[in-house]
Amino acid sequence: MSKMEDLKEYIDPKNWECLNAQKQHQLPNALFKDRDDEKKVLKSDSDAQLLIRITFGAFVKIKAIKITAPTDSGPSSIKLFVNPGSLEFEGAEEEEPTQEIKLEQDDLKKDAKPKTVKLVKFSKVSTLVIFVPENHDDADQTVIQGIQILGKTSIISGNKPSLAQQKAAAQGDWLNTSR
């Protein structure tokens, strides 16, 4: 597997949403904060469920996801949806997710390995929805200290065609660049 990078720099900071989060414990606390700051967390409000929508500024290939949380009130599973369009709690409960990941209590620790995803289903992601249906110990609130999405961008880098090549391409003559 090629090297994975943290994709947080590709998350559109103005285009995220987290339903059922407490006002003082919102999604940026888990995505963008210093991961060693345990006071800043994402915390559910009225029950254990959370519905998190993350939009990326470019297409990304997600290879793994890491959730850091207290072992008693952290998620016991997550359902991942790739580019789902509009999705509310009812739809997240009823629809088939792109992938469901079971999280044991040891998976929530800082030193735990990230959980890999099925790469073919996560190769061209612009929006990722994470649904947390319940937590360990059936606590009233779910607490997430960190969400780390690992993978790489789908941005293709390379040399820009020269002006002559662009002109030839516009004329439909790909082979003759001397015009």
Coordinates of C-alpha atoms in Angstrom, one line a residue:
M1 CA 0.0 0.0 0.0
S2 CA 1.4 3.4 -0.9
K3 CA 2.0 6.0 1.8
M4 CA -1.1 7.5 3.3
E5 CA -1.4 11.1 4.3
D6 CA -3.8 12.9 6.7
L7 CA -6.4 14.4 4.4
K8 CA -7.5 17.2 6.8
E9 CA -5.8 19.9 4.7
Y10 CA -8.2 18.9 1.8
I11 CA -11.4 19.2 3.9
D12 CA -13.4 22.3 3.0
P13 CA -13.6 24.1 6.4
K14 CA -16.7 26.0 5.4
N15 CA -18.6 23.0 4.0
W16 CA -19.1 20.6 6.9
E17 CA -22.1 19.6 9.0
C18 CA -22.7 17.6 12.1
L19 CA -26.2 16.9 13.2
N20 CA -27.0 16.3 16.9
A21 CA -23.7 17.9 18.2
Q22 CA -23.6 20.1 21.2
K23 CA -23.0 23.8 20.3
Q24 CA -19.8 24.0 22.4
H25 CA -18.5 20.6 21.2
Q26 CA -18.7 20.7 17.4
L27 CA -17.0 18.8 14.5
P28 CA -13.9 21.1 14.1
N29 CA -12.9 20.0 17.6
A30 CA -12.4 16.5 16.3
L31 CA -11.1 17.3 12.8
F32 CA -8.9 20.4 13.0
K33 CA -7.6 20.7 16.6
D34 CA -4.3 19.7 18.0
R35 CA -4.9 15.9 18.5
D36 CA -3.3 16.0 21.9
D37 CA -5.9 18.5 23.3
E38 CA -8.3 16.2 25.0
K39 CA -10.6 19.0 26.2
K40 CA -11.7 19.8 22.7
V41 CA -14.1 17.1 21.6
L42 CA -17.1 16.4 19.4
K43 CA -20.0 15.4 21.7
S44 CA -23.6 14.4 20.8
D45 CA -26.4 16.3 22.3
S46 CA -29.8 14.7 22.7
D47 CA -28.8 11.0 22.3
A48 CA -25.8 8.9 21.2
Q49 CA -26.2 9.4 17.4
L50 CA -24.1 11.7 15.3
L51 CA -24.4 12.4 11.6
I52 CA -21.2 14.0 10.2
R53 CA -20.9 15.3 6.6
I54 CA -17.3 16.2 5.4
T55 CA -16.8 17.8 2.0
F56 CA -13.4 17.9 0.4
G57 CA -12.1 20.6 -1.8
A58 CA -10.8 18.0 -4.3
F59 CA -11.5 14.4 -5.0
V60 CA -9.7 12.1 -2.6
K61 CA -8.9 8.4 -2.3
I62 CA -9.6 7.3 1.3
K63 CA -7.6 4.3 2.5
A64 CA -8.3 4.4 6.2
I65 CA -10.1 6.2 9.0
K66 CA -9.0 6.6 12.6
I67 CA -11.4 7.5 15.4
T68 CA -10.0 8.4 18.8
A69 CA -12.5 8.5 21.7
P70 CA -13.0 7.5 25.3
T71 CA -13.5 3.7 25.5
D72 CA -16.8 4.0 27.3
S73 CA -18.6 6.7 25.3
G74 CA -16.8 6.3 22.0
P75 CA -18.6 4.9 18.9
S76 CA -19.1 1.1 18.7
S77 CA -19.5 1.3 15.0
I78 CA -19.6 3.8 12.1
K79 CA -21.4 3.7 8.8
L80 CA -19.6 5.4 5.9
F81 CA -21.4 6.8 2.9
V82 CA -19.5 8.1 -0.1
N83 CA -21.0 11.1 -2.1
P84 CA -24.5 10.4 -0.8
G85 CA -26.3 13.6 -1.7
S86 CA -28.8 14.6 1.0
L87 CA -28.9 12.2 4.0
E88 CA -30.7 12.6 7.3
F89 CA -30.7 10.3 10.4
E90 CA -33.6 8.1 9.1
G91 CA -31.9 7.5 5.7
A92 CA -28.6 6.8 7.4
E93 CA -30.3 4.1 9.6
E94 CA -32.2 2.5 6.7
E95 CA -29.9 2.8 3.7
E96 CA -27.1 0.5 2.9
P97 CA -23.8 2.2 3.7
T98 CA -20.7 2.1 1.5
Q99 CA -19.0 0.4 4.4
E100 CA -19.8 -0.3 8.0
I101 CA -16.9 -0.5 10.5
K102 CA -17.2 -2.1 13.9
L103 CA -15.0 -0.3 16.5
E104 CA -13.8 -2.3 19.5
Q105 CA -12.8 -0.3 22.6
D106 CA -9.1 -0.9 21.8
D107 CA -9.7 0.6 18.3
L108 CA -10.5 4.0 19.9
K109 CA -7.2 4.4 21.7
K110 CA -4.6 6.9 20.4
D111 CA -2.0 4.2 19.5
A112 CA -4.6 1.9 17.7
K113 CA -4.1 1.2 14.0
P114 CA -6.5 3.1 11.6
K115 CA -9.3 1.0 10.1
T116 CA -8.9 0.4 6.4
V117 CA -11.7 0.8 3.9
K118 CA -12.5 -0.9 0.6
L119 CA -10.3 1.2 -1.7
V120 CA -12.4 0.6 -4.8
K121 CA -15.5 2.1 -3.1
F122 CA -13.5 5.1 -1.7
S123 CA -11.4 6.1 -4.7
K124 CA -13.2 9.2 -5.8
V125 CA -14.7 10.9 -2.8
S126 CA -15.9 14.5 -2.7
T127 CA -18.2 14.0 0.3
L128 CA -18.0 11.6 3.2
V129 CA -20.8 11.0 5.6
I130 CA -20.0 9.3 8.9
F131 CA -23.0 8.0 10.8
V132 CA -22.5 7.0 14.4
P133 CA -25.5 4.9 15.5
E134 CA -24.5 4.1 19.0
N135 CA -21.6 4.0 21.4
H136 CA -20.0 1.6 23.9
D137 CA -21.7 1.1 27.2
D138 CA -24.9 2.7 25.8
A139 CA -23.9 6.1 27.2
D140 CA -26.3 9.0 26.7
Q141 CA -23.8 10.9 24.7
T142 CA -21.1 9.9 22.2
V143 CA -17.7 11.6 22.6
I144 CA -15.1 11.7 19.8
Q145 CA -11.7 13.2 20.5
G146 CA -10.4 12.9 16.9
I147 CA -11.3 11.9 13.4
Q148 CA -8.4 11.3 11.1
I149 CA -9.1 10.4 7.4
L150 CA -6.1 8.9 5.7
G151 CA -5.5 8.5 1.9
K152 CA -4.3 10.7 -0.9
T153 CA -5.7 13.2 -3.3
S154 CA -6.8 12.5 -6.8
I155 CA -5.1 15.6 -8.0
I156 CA -2.9 14.8 -11.0
S157 CA 0.3 16.8 -11.2
G158 CA 2.5 17.2 -14.1
N159 CA 3.8 19.6 -16.7
K160 CA 1.4 22.1 -18.2
P161 CA 1.3 21.9 -22.1
S162 CA 3.2 24.6 -23.9
L163 CA 1.3 27.3 -25.7
A164 CA 2.1 25.7 -29.0
Q165 CA 0.7 22.3 -27.8
Q166 CA -2.4 24.0 -26.4
K167 CA -3.0 25.8 -29.8
A168 CA -2.4 22.5 -31.7
A169 CA -4.8 20.7 -29.4
A170 CA -7.5 23.4 -29.9
Q171 CA -7.1 23.0 -33.7
G172 CA -7.5 19.2 -33.3
D173 CA -3.9 18.5 -34.5
W174 CA -2.3 16.7 -31.7
L175 CA 0.8 15.6 -33.6
N176 CA 1.8 18.8 -35.2
T177 CA 2.9 21.4 -32.5
S178 CA 5.0 23.5 -34.8
R179 CA 2.2 25.8 -36.0

